[in-house]
PDB file of C-alpha atoms and ligand atoms in Angstrom:
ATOM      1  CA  UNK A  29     -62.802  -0.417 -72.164  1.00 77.00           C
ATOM      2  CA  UNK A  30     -60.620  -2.694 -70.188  1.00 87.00           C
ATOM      3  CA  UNK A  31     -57.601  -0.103 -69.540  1.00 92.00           C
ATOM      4  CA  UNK A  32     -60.430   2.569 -67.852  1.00 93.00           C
ATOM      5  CA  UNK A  33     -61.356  -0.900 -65.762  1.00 93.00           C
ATOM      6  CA  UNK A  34     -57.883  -1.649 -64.587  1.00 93.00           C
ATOM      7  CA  UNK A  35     -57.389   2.394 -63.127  1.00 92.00           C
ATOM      8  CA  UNK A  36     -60.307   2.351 -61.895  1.00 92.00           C
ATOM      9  CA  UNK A  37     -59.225  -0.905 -60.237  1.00 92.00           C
ATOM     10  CA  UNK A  38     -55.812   0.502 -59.453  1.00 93.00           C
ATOM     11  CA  UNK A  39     -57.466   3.657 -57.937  1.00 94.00           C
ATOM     12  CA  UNK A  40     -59.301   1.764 -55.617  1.00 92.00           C
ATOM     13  CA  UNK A  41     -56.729  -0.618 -54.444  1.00 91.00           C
ATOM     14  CA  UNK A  42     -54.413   2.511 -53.507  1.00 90.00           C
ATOM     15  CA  UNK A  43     -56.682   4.251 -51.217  1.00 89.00           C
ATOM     16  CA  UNK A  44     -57.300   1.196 -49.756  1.00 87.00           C
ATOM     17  CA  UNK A  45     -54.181   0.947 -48.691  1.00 88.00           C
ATOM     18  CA  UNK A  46     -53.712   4.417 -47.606  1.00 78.00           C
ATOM     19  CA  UNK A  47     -57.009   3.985 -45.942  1.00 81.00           C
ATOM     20  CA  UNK A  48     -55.726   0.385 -44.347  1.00 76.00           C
ATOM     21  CA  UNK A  49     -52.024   3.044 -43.112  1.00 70.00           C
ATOM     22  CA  UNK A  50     -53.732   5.121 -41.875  1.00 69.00           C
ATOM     23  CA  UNK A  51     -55.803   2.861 -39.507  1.00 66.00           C
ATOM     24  CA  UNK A  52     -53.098   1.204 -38.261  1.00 62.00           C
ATOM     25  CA  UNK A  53     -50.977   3.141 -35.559  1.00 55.00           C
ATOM     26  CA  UNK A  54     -48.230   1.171 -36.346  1.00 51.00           C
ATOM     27  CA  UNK A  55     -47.324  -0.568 -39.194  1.00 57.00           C
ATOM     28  CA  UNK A  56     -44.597  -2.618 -38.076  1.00 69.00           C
ATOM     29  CA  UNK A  57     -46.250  -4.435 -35.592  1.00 78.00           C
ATOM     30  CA  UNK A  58     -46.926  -7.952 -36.020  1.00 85.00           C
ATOM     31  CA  UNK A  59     -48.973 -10.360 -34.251  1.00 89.00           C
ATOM     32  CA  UNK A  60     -48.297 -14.116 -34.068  1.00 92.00           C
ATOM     33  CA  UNK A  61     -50.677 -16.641 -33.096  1.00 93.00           C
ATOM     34  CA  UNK A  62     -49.742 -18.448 -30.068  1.00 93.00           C
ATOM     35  CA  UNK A  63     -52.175 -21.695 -29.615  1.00 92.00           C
ATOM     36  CA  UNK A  64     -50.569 -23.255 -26.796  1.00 93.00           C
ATOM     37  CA  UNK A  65     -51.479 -20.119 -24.353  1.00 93.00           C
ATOM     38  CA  UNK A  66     -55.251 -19.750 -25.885  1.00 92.00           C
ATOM     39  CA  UNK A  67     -58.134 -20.796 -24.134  1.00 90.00           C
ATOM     40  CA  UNK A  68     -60.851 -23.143 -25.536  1.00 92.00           C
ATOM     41  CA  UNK A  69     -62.906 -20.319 -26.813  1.00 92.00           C
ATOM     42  CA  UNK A  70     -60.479 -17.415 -27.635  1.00 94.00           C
ATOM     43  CA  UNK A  71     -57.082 -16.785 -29.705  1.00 94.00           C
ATOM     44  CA  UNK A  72     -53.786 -15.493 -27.825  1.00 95.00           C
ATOM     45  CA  UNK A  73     -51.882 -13.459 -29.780  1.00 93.00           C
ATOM     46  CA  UNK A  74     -48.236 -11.739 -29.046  1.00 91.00           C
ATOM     47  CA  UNK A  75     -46.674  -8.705 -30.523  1.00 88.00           C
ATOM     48  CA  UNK A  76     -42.860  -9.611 -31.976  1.00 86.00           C
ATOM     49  CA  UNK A  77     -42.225  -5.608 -32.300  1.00 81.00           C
ATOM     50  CA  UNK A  78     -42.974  -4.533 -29.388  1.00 84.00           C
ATOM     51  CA  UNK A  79     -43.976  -7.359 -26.578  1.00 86.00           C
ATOM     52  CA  UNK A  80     -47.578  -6.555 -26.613  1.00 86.00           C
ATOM     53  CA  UNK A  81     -50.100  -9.413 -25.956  1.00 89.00           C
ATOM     54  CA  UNK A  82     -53.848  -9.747 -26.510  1.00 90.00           C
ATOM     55  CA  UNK A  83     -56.796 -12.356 -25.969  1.00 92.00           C
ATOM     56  CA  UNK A  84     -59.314 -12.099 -28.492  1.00 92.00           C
ATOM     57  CA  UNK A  85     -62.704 -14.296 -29.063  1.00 93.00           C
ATOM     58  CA  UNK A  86     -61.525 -16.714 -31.495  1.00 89.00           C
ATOM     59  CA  UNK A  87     -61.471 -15.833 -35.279  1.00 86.00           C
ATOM     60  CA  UNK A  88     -60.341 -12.290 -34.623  1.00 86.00           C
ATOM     61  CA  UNK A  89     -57.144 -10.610 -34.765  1.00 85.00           C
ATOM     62  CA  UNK A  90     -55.579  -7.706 -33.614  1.00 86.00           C
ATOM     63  CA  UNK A  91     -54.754  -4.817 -35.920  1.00 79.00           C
ATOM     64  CA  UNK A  92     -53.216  -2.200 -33.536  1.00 76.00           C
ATOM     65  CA  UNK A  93     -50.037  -1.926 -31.601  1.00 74.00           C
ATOM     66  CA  UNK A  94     -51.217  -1.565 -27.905  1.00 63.00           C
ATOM     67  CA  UNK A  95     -47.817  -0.339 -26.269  1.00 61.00           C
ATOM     68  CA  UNK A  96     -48.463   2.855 -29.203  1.00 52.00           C
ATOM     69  CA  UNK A  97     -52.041   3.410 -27.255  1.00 47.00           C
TER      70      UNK A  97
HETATM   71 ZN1  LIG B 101     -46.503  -4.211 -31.264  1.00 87.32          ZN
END
């Protein structure tokens, strides 16, 4: 029954996406990487909506808009 596979499939994809909205306080935010301000052990990111900037341990990444907080 491939066709009951692929809704299934498609269900599943959907709510993760409305699940994915409706963790994120603001959708149009988005983070760039900026290497040249990050320390040896962490990842400097900066907000091109909104301003916002963030030091994370490296391999993370911000998901959230902080000036929305
Ligand atoms: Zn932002």
């Amino acid at each position: 029954m491939p066709l009951l596979l692929i809704i299934v499939a498609a269900v599943f994809f959907v709510t993760a996406w409305i699940w994915y909205r409706s963790n994120t306080l603001t959708p149009n935010c988005t983070w760039r990487e900026d290497r040249r301000r990050a320390g040896p052990d962490e990842a400097f990111f900066h907000c091109l909506v909104c301003g916002a900037e963030e030091r994370l341990p490296k391999g993370k990444q911000p998901r959230h808009c902080r000036r929305q907080q």
